[in-house]
mmCIF file of C-alpha atoms and ligand atoms in Angstrom:
data_model
loop_
_atom_site.group_PDB
_atom_site.id
_atom_site.type_symbol
_atom_site.label_atom_id
_atom_site.label_comp_id
_atom_site.label_asym_id
_atom_site.label_seq_id
_atom_site.Cartn_x
_atom_site.Cartn_y
_atom_site.Cartn_z
ATOM 1 C CA MET A 844 107.554 -40.998 -98.933
ATOM 2 C CA LYS A 845 104.438 -39.649 -98.038
ATOM 3 C CA ALA A 846 101.544 -41.471 -97.582
ATOM 4 C CA HIS A 847 98.446 -41.481 -99.817
ATOM 5 C CA TYR A 848 95.971 -42.052 -97.293
ATOM 6 C CA ARG A 849 92.227 -40.366 -96.610
ATOM 7 C CA LYS A 850 90.997 -39.077 -93.269
ATOM 8 C CA SER A 851 88.497 -41.242 -91.925
ATOM 9 C CA ALA A 852 85.546 -39.289 -91.011
ATOM 10 C CA GLY A 853 83.232 -40.081 -87.932
ATOM 11 C CA LYS A 854 83.299 -43.332 -85.874
ATOM 12 C CA PRO A 855 83.916 -45.878 -88.679
ATOM 13 C CA PHE A 856 82.574 -49.633 -89.183
ATOM 14 C CA ILE A 857 85.110 -51.684 -88.290
ATOM 15 C CA ILE A 858 85.448 -55.134 -89.567
ATOM 16 C CA PRO A 859 88.046 -56.980 -87.489
ATOM 17 C CA ILE A 860 90.779 -59.127 -88.340
ATOM 18 C CA PHE A 861 92.391 -61.155 -85.484
ATOM 19 C CA LEU A 862 95.816 -61.896 -86.194
ATOM 20 C CA PRO A 863 96.598 -63.020 -82.808
ATOM 21 C CA GLU A 864 100.289 -62.245 -81.543
ATOM 22 C CA SER A 865 101.324 -62.473 -85.203
ATOM 23 C CA GLY A 866 104.422 -60.378 -85.249
ATOM 24 C CA CYS A 867 105.246 -60.567 -81.734
ATOM 25 C CA PRO A 868 108.786 -60.354 -80.810
ATOM 26 C CA HIS A 869 108.091 -62.200 -77.793
ATOM 27 C CA ARG A 870 104.434 -62.506 -75.116
ATOM 28 C CA CYS A 871 104.049 -59.435 -72.806
ATOM 29 C CA VAL A 872 103.557 -60.690 -68.781
ATOM 30 C CA PHE A 873 99.782 -59.624 -69.146
ATOM 31 C CA CYS A 874 98.846 -60.839 -73.136
ATOM 32 C CA ASN A 875 97.051 -64.226 -74.295
ATOM 33 C CA GLN A 876 95.343 -62.708 -77.083
ATOM 34 C CA ALA A 877 93.774 -66.524 -78.300
ATOM 35 C CA ALA A 878 91.528 -65.870 -75.018
ATOM 36 C CA ILE A 879 91.200 -62.471 -75.491
ATOM 37 C CA THR A 880 89.864 -62.445 -79.322
ATOM 38 C CA GLY A 881 88.562 -66.339 -79.294
ATOM 39 C CA GLN A 882 90.507 -66.816 -82.011
ATOM 40 C CA LYS A 883 93.825 -69.149 -81.903
ATOM 41 C CA HIS A 884 95.427 -69.106 -85.752
ATOM 42 C CA ARG A 885 98.133 -66.662 -85.266
ATOM 43 C CA TYR A 886 98.538 -66.505 -89.330
ATOM 44 C CA LEU A 887 95.456 -66.683 -91.721
ATOM 45 C CA SER A 888 95.244 -67.221 -95.461
ATOM 46 C CA LEU A 889 94.249 -64.287 -97.850
ATOM 47 C CA LYS A 890 91.037 -66.620 -98.596
ATOM 48 C CA THR A 891 90.264 -66.913 -95.358
ATOM 49 C CA ILE A 892 90.533 -63.080 -95.126
ATOM 50 C CA ASP A 893 88.868 -62.427 -97.664
ATOM 51 C CA ASP A 894 85.465 -64.428 -96.197
ATOM 52 C CA GLN A 895 85.249 -62.534 -93.234
ATOM 53 C CA ILE A 896 85.780 -59.376 -94.703
ATOM 54 C CA ARG A 897 82.592 -60.579 -96.949
ATOM 55 C CA THR A 898 80.461 -61.902 -94.347
ATOM 56 C CA PHE A 899 80.612 -58.413 -91.859
ATOM 57 C CA LEU A 900 79.997 -56.460 -95.581
ATOM 58 C CA SER A 901 76.843 -58.512 -95.455
ATOM 59 C CA TYR A 902 75.891 -57.554 -92.204
ATOM 60 C CA GLN A 903 76.789 -53.454 -92.080
ATOM 61 C CA GLY A 904 73.718 -52.479 -93.551
ATOM 62 C CA GLN A 905 73.282 -49.181 -95.265
ATOM 63 C CA THR A 906 73.511 -46.721 -92.229
ATOM 64 C CA ARG A 907 77.554 -46.149 -91.975
ATOM 65 C CA LYS A 908 79.161 -44.423 -94.380
ATOM 66 C CA HIS A 909 83.067 -44.882 -93.194
ATOM 67 C CA VAL A 910 83.697 -48.886 -93.680
ATOM 68 C CA GLN A 911 87.431 -49.332 -92.348
ATOM 69 C CA ILE A 912 89.081 -52.999 -92.441
ATOM 70 C CA ALA A 913 91.026 -53.104 -89.030
ATOM 71 C CA PHE A 914 93.836 -55.566 -88.533
ATOM 72 C CA PHE A 915 93.937 -56.312 -84.223
ATOM 73 C CA GLY A 916 95.291 -58.654 -81.727
ATOM 74 C CA GLY A 917 98.798 -58.719 -82.779
ATOM 75 C CA ASN A 918 102.044 -56.469 -83.763
ATOM 76 C CA PHE A 919 101.431 -55.692 -86.983
ATOM 77 C CA LEU A 920 104.320 -53.882 -88.182
ATOM 78 C CA GLY A 921 106.299 -56.659 -86.767
ATOM 79 C CA GLN A 922 104.931 -59.189 -89.525
ATOM 80 C CA ASP A 923 106.957 -60.705 -91.939
ATOM 81 C CA GLU A 924 107.123 -57.755 -94.822
ATOM 82 C CA SER A 925 105.620 -59.719 -97.458
ATOM 83 C CA TYR A 926 102.382 -60.972 -95.434
ATOM 84 C CA ILE A 927 102.202 -57.187 -94.296
ATOM 85 C CA CYS A 928 101.809 -56.170 -98.162
ATOM 86 C CA GLN A 929 99.758 -59.143 -98.567
ATOM 87 C CA LEU A 930 97.247 -58.629 -96.293
ATOM 88 C CA LEU A 931 97.083 -55.014 -97.246
ATOM 89 C CA SER A 932 97.069 -55.730 -100.850
ATOM 90 C CA LYS A 933 93.846 -57.677 -99.678
ATOM 91 C CA ALA A 934 92.148 -54.848 -97.854
ATOM 92 C CA THR A 935 93.141 -52.331 -100.368
ATOM 93 C CA GLN A 936 91.014 -54.689 -103.038
ATOM 94 C CA PHE A 937 87.931 -54.030 -101.179
ATOM 95 C CA VAL A 938 88.740 -50.023 -101.025
ATOM 96 C CA HIS A 939 89.273 -49.706 -104.580
ATOM 97 C CA SER A 940 85.766 -51.865 -104.972
ATOM 98 C CA GLY A 941 84.027 -48.765 -103.299
ATOM 99 C CA GLN A 942 82.779 -51.465 -100.193
ATOM 100 C CA VAL A 943 85.429 -49.847 -97.861
ATOM 101 C CA GLN A 944 87.154 -46.401 -97.394
ATOM 102 C CA GLY A 945 90.366 -47.600 -95.577
ATOM 103 C CA ILE A 946 92.499 -49.728 -93.099
ATOM 104 C CA ARG A 947 93.615 -49.622 -89.522
ATOM 105 C CA PHE A 948 95.720 -52.193 -87.691
ATOM 106 C CA SER A 949 97.655 -52.511 -84.293
ATOM 107 C CA THR A 950 101.281 -52.312 -83.629
ATOM 108 C CA ARG A 951 104.046 -51.709 -81.038
ATOM 109 C CA PRO A 952 105.730 -48.303 -81.326
ATOM 110 C CA ASP A 953 108.979 -50.129 -81.466
ATOM 111 C CA THR A 954 108.164 -51.267 -84.500
ATOM 112 C CA ILE A 955 107.546 -48.501 -86.537
ATOM 113 C CA CYS A 956 110.403 -47.078 -88.427
ATOM 114 C CA ASP A 957 110.530 -44.999 -91.650
ATOM 115 C CA HIS A 958 111.563 -48.299 -93.646
ATOM 116 C CA LEU A 959 108.077 -50.017 -93.205
ATOM 117 C CA LEU A 960 106.188 -46.464 -92.946
ATOM 118 C CA ASP A 961 107.616 -46.097 -96.616
ATOM 119 C CA ILE A 962 106.190 -49.596 -97.679
ATOM 120 C CA ILE A 963 102.598 -48.862 -96.009
ATOM 121 C CA ALA A 964 102.510 -45.863 -97.835
ATOM 122 C CA ARG A 965 101.521 -47.136 -100.772
ATOM 123 C CA PHE A 966 98.005 -48.406 -99.279
ATOM 124 C CA PRO A 967 95.150 -46.646 -98.370
ATOM 125 C CA VAL A 968 95.788 -47.210 -94.581
ATOM 126 C CA GLU A 969 94.537 -44.381 -92.836
ATOM 127 C CA THR A 970 94.436 -45.367 -88.746
ATOM 128 C CA ILE A 971 97.260 -46.994 -86.249
ATOM 129 C CA GLU A 972 96.195 -47.704 -83.175
ATOM 130 C CA ILE A 973 99.736 -48.045 -80.791
ATOM 131 C CA GLY A 974 99.935 -50.353 -77.996
ATOM 132 C CA VAL A 975 101.114 -47.918 -75.374
ATOM 133 C CA GLN A 976 99.976 -49.372 -72.455
ATOM 134 C CA SER A 977 101.924 -47.517 -70.056
ATOM 135 C CA MET A 978 104.125 -44.197 -70.052
ATOM 136 C CA ASN A 979 106.518 -45.164 -67.010
ATOM 137 C CA ASP A 980 109.650 -47.106 -68.014
ATOM 138 C CA GLN A 981 109.427 -49.318 -64.828
ATOM 139 C CA VAL A 982 106.309 -50.153 -65.455
ATOM 140 C CA LEU A 983 106.891 -51.112 -68.902
ATOM 141 C CA ALA A 984 110.125 -53.117 -68.072
ATOM 142 C CA LEU A 985 108.588 -54.605 -65.392
ATOM 143 C CA SER A 986 105.329 -56.056 -68.250
ATOM 144 C CA GLY A 987 107.854 -57.378 -70.320
ATOM 145 C CA ARG A 988 107.475 -54.735 -72.655
ATOM 146 C CA GLY A 989 111.034 -54.533 -74.522
ATOM 147 C CA HIS A 990 110.380 -51.153 -75.342
ATOM 148 C CA THR A 991 110.162 -47.597 -73.712
ATOM 149 C CA ALA A 992 108.385 -44.736 -73.053
ATOM 150 C CA ALA A 993 110.171 -42.777 -75.348
ATOM 151 C CA ASP A 994 109.926 -45.291 -78.086
ATOM 152 C CA THR A 995 106.006 -44.326 -77.896
ATOM 153 C CA GLN A 996 106.635 -40.996 -78.138
ATOM 154 C CA LYS A 997 109.056 -41.560 -81.222
ATOM 155 C CA ALA A 998 106.739 -43.653 -82.572
ATOM 156 C CA ILE A 999 103.719 -41.086 -82.221
ATOM 157 C CA CYS A 1000 105.935 -38.156 -83.817
ATOM 158 C CA GLN A 1001 106.663 -40.176 -87.115
ATOM 159 C CA LEU A 1002 103.136 -40.898 -87.411
ATOM 160 C CA LYS A 1003 101.974 -37.728 -87.101
ATOM 161 C CA ALA A 1004 104.587 -36.279 -89.323
ATOM 162 C CA ARG A 1005 102.644 -38.404 -91.985
ATOM 163 C CA GLY A 1006 99.463 -37.649 -90.909
ATOM 164 C CA TYR A 1007 98.269 -40.625 -90.077
ATOM 165 C CA GLU A 1008 95.062 -40.660 -87.581
ATOM 166 C CA ILE A 1009 96.737 -42.385 -84.214
ATOM 167 C CA GLY A 1010 95.536 -44.804 -81.609
ATOM 168 C CA ALA A 1011 96.666 -44.762 -78.112
ATOM 169 C CA GLN A 1012 95.700 -47.912 -75.671
ATOM 170 C CA LEU A 1013 96.558 -47.857 -71.957
ATOM 171 C CA MET A 1014 96.332 -50.253 -69.299
ATOM 172 C CA VAL A 1015 95.625 -49.283 -65.855
ATOM 173 C CA GLY A 1016 97.010 -51.594 -62.907
ATOM 174 C CA LEU A 1017 100.175 -52.896 -64.892
ATOM 175 C CA PRO A 1018 102.733 -54.518 -62.241
ATOM 176 C CA GLY A 1019 104.519 -51.779 -60.791
ATOM 177 C CA ASP A 1020 102.042 -49.116 -61.696
ATOM 178 C CA ASN A 1021 100.056 -47.002 -59.247
ATOM 179 C CA ARG A 1022 97.300 -44.022 -59.755
ATOM 180 C CA GLN A 1023 100.659 -41.263 -59.583
ATOM 181 C CA ARG A 1024 102.064 -42.814 -62.188
ATOM 182 C CA CYS A 1025 99.378 -43.872 -64.102
ATOM 183 C CA PHE A 1026 98.285 -40.018 -63.681
ATOM 184 C CA ALA A 1027 101.471 -39.412 -65.591
ATOM 185 C CA SER A 1028 101.218 -41.466 -68.473
ATOM 186 C CA GLY A 1029 97.857 -39.935 -69.065
ATOM 187 C CA GLU A 1030 99.690 -36.514 -68.883
ATOM 188 C CA ARG A 1031 102.257 -37.457 -71.053
ATOM 189 C CA ILE A 1032 100.048 -38.992 -73.832
ATOM 190 C CA VAL A 1033 98.462 -35.586 -73.574
ATOM 191 C CA LEU A 1034 100.737 -34.128 -74.671
ATOM 192 C CA LEU A 1035 101.357 -36.090 -77.516
ATOM 193 C CA ALA A 1036 97.640 -35.863 -78.434
ATOM 194 C CA PRO A 1037 96.942 -38.973 -80.155
ATOM 195 C CA ALA A 1038 93.035 -38.473 -81.696
ATOM 196 C CA PHE A 1039 91.183 -40.977 -79.460
ATOM 197 C CA VAL A 1040 92.826 -43.969 -77.110
ATOM 198 C CA ARG A 1041 91.264 -46.952 -75.553
ATOM 199 C CA ILE A 1042 91.945 -47.582 -71.838
ATOM 200 C CA TYR A 1043 91.984 -51.568 -70.362
ATOM 201 C CA PRO A 1044 92.541 -52.394 -66.975
ATOM 202 C CA THR A 1045 94.907 -55.304 -66.639
ATOM 203 C CA LEU A 1046 93.416 -58.900 -66.399
ATOM 204 C CA VAL A 1047 94.934 -62.357 -65.399
ATOM 205 C CA PHE A 1048 94.182 -64.630 -68.112
ATOM 206 C CA PRO A 1049 95.157 -68.085 -67.909
ATOM 207 C CA ASP A 1050 98.430 -69.085 -69.516
ATOM 208 C CA SER A 1051 100.508 -65.772 -69.269
ATOM 209 C CA VAL A 1052 103.128 -64.572 -66.934
ATOM 210 C CA LEU A 1053 101.072 -62.772 -64.947
ATOM 211 C CA ALA A 1054 98.825 -65.947 -63.924
ATOM 212 C CA ARG A 1055 102.063 -67.597 -62.931
ATOM 213 C CA TRP A 1056 103.196 -64.389 -60.752
ATOM 214 C CA TYR A 1057 99.439 -64.107 -59.683
ATOM 215 C CA ALA A 1058 99.178 -67.572 -58.195
ATOM 216 C CA ALA A 1059 102.352 -67.244 -56.574
ATOM 217 C CA GLY A 1060 101.018 -63.936 -55.273
ATOM 218 C CA LYS A 1061 103.387 -61.891 -56.563
ATOM 219 C CA TYR A 1062 101.116 -59.795 -58.410
ATOM 220 C CA LYS A 1063 97.430 -59.010 -57.081
ATOM 221 C CA PRO A 1064 95.171 -57.408 -59.513
ATOM 222 C CA LEU A 1065 93.049 -54.528 -58.947
ATOM 223 C CA SER A 1066 89.673 -54.777 -57.681
ATOM 224 C CA ILE A 1067 86.897 -53.231 -60.446
ATOM 225 C CA ALA A 1068 86.322 -50.413 -58.101
ATOM 226 C CA ALA A 1069 89.750 -49.136 -58.083
ATOM 227 C CA SER A 1070 90.063 -49.873 -61.725
ATOM 228 C CA ILE A 1071 87.225 -47.927 -62.774
ATOM 229 C CA LYS A 1072 88.618 -44.708 -61.018
ATOM 230 C CA GLN A 1073 91.998 -45.243 -62.576
ATOM 231 C CA VAL A 1074 89.895 -45.437 -65.697
ATOM 232 C CA LYS A 1075 88.016 -42.828 -64.860
ATOM 233 C CA MET A 1076 90.665 -40.638 -63.816
ATOM 234 C CA LEU A 1077 92.057 -41.069 -67.959
ATOM 235 C CA TYR A 1078 88.741 -40.900 -69.392
ATOM 236 C CA LEU A 1079 88.536 -37.079 -67.983
ATOM 237 C CA GLN A 1080 92.830 -36.344 -68.411
ATOM 238 C CA PHE A 1081 91.833 -37.346 -72.000
ATOM 239 C CA THR A 1082 88.241 -35.946 -73.381
ATOM 240 C CA GLN A 1083 89.289 -32.650 -70.954
ATOM 241 C CA ALA A 1084 91.979 -32.401 -73.579
ATOM 242 C CA GLY A 1085 89.606 -32.775 -75.882
ATOM 243 C CA ILE A 1086 90.975 -36.396 -76.901
ATOM 244 C CA ALA A 1087 88.153 -39.402 -77.902
ATOM 245 C CA VAL A 1088 88.140 -42.367 -75.205
ATOM 246 C CA VAL A 1089 86.557 -44.932 -77.913
ATOM 247 C CA ARG A 1090 86.441 -47.871 -75.525
ATOM 248 C CA MET A 1091 86.924 -48.446 -71.832
ATOM 249 C CA GLY A 1092 87.468 -52.447 -71.058
ATOM 250 C CA LEU A 1093 87.765 -55.190 -73.125
ATOM 251 C CA GLN A 1094 84.431 -56.563 -75.155
ATOM 252 C CA PRO A 1095 82.686 -59.481 -73.468
ATOM 253 C CA THR A 1096 83.288 -62.143 -76.275
ATOM 254 C CA SER A 1097 82.074 -65.793 -76.003
ATOM 255 C CA THR A 1098 85.589 -67.199 -74.999
ATOM 256 C CA LEU A 1099 86.161 -64.447 -72.047
ATOM 257 C CA SER A 1100 82.948 -65.895 -70.538
ATOM 258 C CA CYS A 1101 84.153 -69.966 -71.088
ATOM 259 C CA ALA A 1102 84.994 -71.117 -67.809
ATOM 260 C CA HIS A 1103 88.255 -72.258 -68.149
ATOM 261 C CA MET A 1104 89.046 -68.670 -70.165
ATOM 262 C CA ARG A 1105 87.837 -66.230 -67.679
ATOM 263 C CA PRO A 1106 90.319 -63.745 -66.600
ATOM 264 C CA ALA A 1107 91.023 -63.252 -62.710
ATOM 265 C CA GLY A 1108 91.157 -59.294 -62.074
ATOM 266 C CA PRO A 1109 88.440 -56.365 -62.742
ATOM 267 C CA PHE A 1110 86.608 -57.723 -65.302
ATOM 268 C CA HIS A 1111 82.970 -56.775 -65.965
ATOM 269 C CA PRO A 1112 81.250 -56.932 -69.153
ATOM 270 C CA ALA A 1113 79.696 -53.718 -69.025
ATOM 271 C CA PHE A 1114 83.011 -51.884 -67.472
ATOM 272 C CA GLY A 1115 82.604 -48.399 -69.794
ATOM 273 C CA HIS A 1116 79.417 -47.932 -68.144
ATOM 274 C CA LEU A 1117 80.287 -48.151 -64.675
ATOM 275 C CA VAL A 1118 83.232 -46.084 -65.278
ATOM 276 C CA HIS A 1119 80.365 -43.233 -66.828
ATOM 277 C CA SER A 1120 78.093 -43.943 -64.277
ATOM 278 C CA GLU A 1121 80.421 -43.006 -61.658
ATOM 279 C CA ILE A 1122 81.126 -40.300 -63.604
ATOM 280 C CA TYR A 1123 77.300 -39.281 -63.660
ATOM 281 C CA LEU A 1124 77.170 -40.067 -59.794
ATOM 282 C CA ASP A 1125 80.250 -37.417 -59.236
ATOM 283 C CA ARG A 1126 78.284 -34.757 -61.295
ATOM 284 C CA ALA A 1127 75.563 -35.161 -59.291
ATOM 285 C CA ALA A 1128 77.175 -35.257 -56.201
ATOM 286 C CA ARG A 1129 79.177 -32.224 -56.912
ATOM 287 C CA ALA A 1130 75.491 -30.293 -57.527
ATOM 288 C CA ILE A 1131 73.757 -31.342 -54.519
ATOM 289 C CA ASN A 1132 76.581 -30.045 -53.130
ATOM 290 C CA LYS A 1133 76.156 -26.555 -53.963
ATOM 291 C CA LEU A 1134 72.541 -26.908 -53.438
ATOM 292 C CA GLY A 1135 74.098 -26.739 -49.039
ATOM 293 C CA LYS A 1136 71.043 -28.948 -46.673
ATOM 294 C CA PRO A 1137 67.892 -28.760 -47.684
ATOM 295 C CA PHE A 1138 67.132 -32.660 -47.626
ATOM 296 C CA LYS A 1139 66.813 -33.444 -43.892
ATOM 297 C CA LYS A 1140 62.856 -32.131 -43.387
ATOM 298 C CA ASP A 1141 62.293 -31.803 -47.368
ATOM 299 C CA THR A 1142 59.806 -34.608 -48.204
ATOM 300 C CA ARG A 1143 59.441 -33.662 -52.219
ATOM 301 C CA PRO A 1144 62.140 -35.804 -54.570
ATOM 302 C CA LEU A 1145 65.469 -34.818 -55.512
ATOM 303 C CA LEU A 1146 64.754 -34.555 -59.692
ATOM 304 C CA ILE A 1147 67.736 -35.114 -61.739
ATOM 305 C CA ARG A 1148 67.242 -34.357 -65.597
ATOM 306 C CA VAL A 1149 70.075 -35.473 -67.784
ATOM 307 C CA ASN A 1150 69.607 -35.002 -71.947
ATOM 308 C CA PRO A 1151 67.761 -38.370 -72.482
ATOM 309 C CA ARG A 1152 70.779 -40.492 -74.032
ATOM 310 C CA ASP A 1153 72.469 -39.799 -70.477
ATOM 311 C CA LEU A 1154 69.725 -41.694 -68.106
ATOM 312 C CA SER A 1155 71.301 -44.982 -67.775
ATOM 313 C CA LYS A 1156 74.523 -43.686 -67.061
ATOM 314 C CA MET A 1157 73.200 -40.826 -64.438
ATOM 315 C CA ARG A 1158 71.393 -43.985 -63.059
ATOM 316 C CA GLY A 1159 73.866 -46.742 -62.953
ATOM 317 C CA LEU A 1160 73.223 -50.200 -63.098
ATOM 318 C CA LYS A 1161 70.546 -51.323 -61.843
ATOM 319 C CA SER A 1162 69.777 -48.223 -60.696
ATOM 320 C CA HIS A 1163 72.787 -48.059 -58.528
ATOM 321 C CA ASN A 1164 73.460 -44.115 -58.338
ATOM 322 C CA ILE A 1165 70.296 -43.303 -57.109
ATOM 323 C CA THR A 1166 70.840 -45.888 -54.178
ATOM 324 C CA LEU A 1167 74.229 -44.876 -53.356
ATOM 325 C CA LEU A 1168 72.364 -41.062 -53.584
ATOM 326 C CA LYS A 1169 70.130 -41.580 -51.170
ATOM 327 C CA ARG A 1170 72.606 -43.420 -48.743
ATOM 328 C CA LEU A 1171 75.221 -40.248 -48.828
ATOM 329 C CA TYR A 1172 71.926 -37.281 -48.641
ATOM 330 C CA PRO A 1173 69.379 -37.714 -45.966
ATOM 331 C CA MET A 1174 66.836 -37.711 -48.983
ATOM 332 C CA LYS A 1175 63.080 -39.359 -49.574
ATOM 333 C CA SER A 1176 63.642 -39.988 -53.167
ATOM 334 C CA VAL A 1177 65.305 -39.154 -55.871
ATOM 335 C CA LYS A 1178 64.435 -39.086 -59.779
ATOM 336 C CA ILE A 1179 65.982 -39.204 -62.868
ATOM 337 C CA LEU A 1180 64.242 -37.265 -65.389
ATOM 338 C CA PRO A 1181 65.142 -36.928 -69.510
ATOM 339 C CA ASP A 1182 65.214 -33.695 -70.678
ATOM 340 C CA THR A 1183 66.351 -32.632 -74.346
ATOM 341 C CA ALA A 1184 66.553 -28.877 -73.913
ATOM 342 C CA ILE A 1185 70.089 -30.629 -71.468
ATOM 343 C CA ALA A 1186 72.809 -30.863 -73.354
ATOM 344 C CA PRO A 1187 74.505 -34.440 -73.480
ATOM 345 C CA GLY A 1188 77.030 -34.728 -70.457
ATOM 346 C CA CYS A 1189 75.305 -32.165 -68.740
ATOM 347 C CA ILE A 1190 73.075 -32.375 -65.232
ATOM 348 C CA ARG A 1191 70.477 -30.168 -63.517
ATOM 349 C CA ILE A 1192 69.331 -30.547 -60.447
ATOM 350 C CA ASN A 1193 66.440 -29.058 -58.409
HETATM 351 S S1 LIG B 105 102.945 -57.014 -78.246
HETATM 352 FE FE1 LIG B 105 100.688 -56.908 -77.878
HETATM 353 S S2 LIG B 105 100.068 -58.660 -78.385
HETATM 354 FE FE2 LIG B 105 101.689 -58.420 -78.606
HETATM 355 S S3 LIG B 105 102.270 -60.126 -76.476
HETATM 356 FE FE3 LIG B 105 102.382 -57.588 -76.081
HETATM 357 S S4 LIG B 105 100.535 -57.080 -75.540
HETATM 358 FE FE4 LIG B 105 100.139 -59.188 -76.768
#
């Protein structure tokens, strides 16, 4: 049966409905969705969902043209079939009333099958996000995922055949993973060509298997610096292949900042910004290196021009990139200037 959904246009306004670990066959070693989403209840009544959607719609304003209701935080297609249909029917009411344009959800690759895809084809589902995490079978096994890279490959092909917009969620720093394996995972995902990816560093959440391994010294999380480097590597792989990276690092929530829920490992509330800043630092260093060594006796400031929307990425948090550039190169001063003539993502050095 063919899906009869509409393609989402541009970045949608997402109304998230969290169903933590709902439909999951077991808990993966790194997971604690209650800590991540700040929500304890696995199943929500249709009335609660209705209320949540209406609350979001009242915040939305008139600016976003494309609105999607998103079921996140669990394995959507692993839930009871009648609950899947109830959730989709509830969301579809808002699509039919014209307040929302489509539906999206996240699910495990090994729950995607033709039978369930036939069922969801009756609803205006536009986007499906797959929890890929890694394309290395050893890493997947050590992370307690219970599926293989071949499952992901098959799932993406099935979704493509039905024309869904596909998102892939990946992680760096999983047990058994390393930079080479991470790069190889990125290459395999590039070949599968999802529309977009989300990349998360592995964190150690309380009450997870990983937390026990961490306490016993059996798992060591990546440092912030190492996780930024790996996420940056994936970001460049994907964006150079034309695949959008829509998120890097977990969204900071009030739950994550609670002392008893705070994860160990490379958590930073502005993780994505740190990755972007390092990319801009690399670009500036490459451009300076091309200039040769003009700085030793030169007292004029080095001028770095960027598009106005890239200013904070070029500066880095608390102007960290300026400090690093002055440390790396013997320059008196560095000035970062906005210049609308420069295309976003580019820099010019004088
Ligand atoms: S499938 Fe996803 S939501 Fe479920 S336990 Fe694993 S990581 Fe968590």
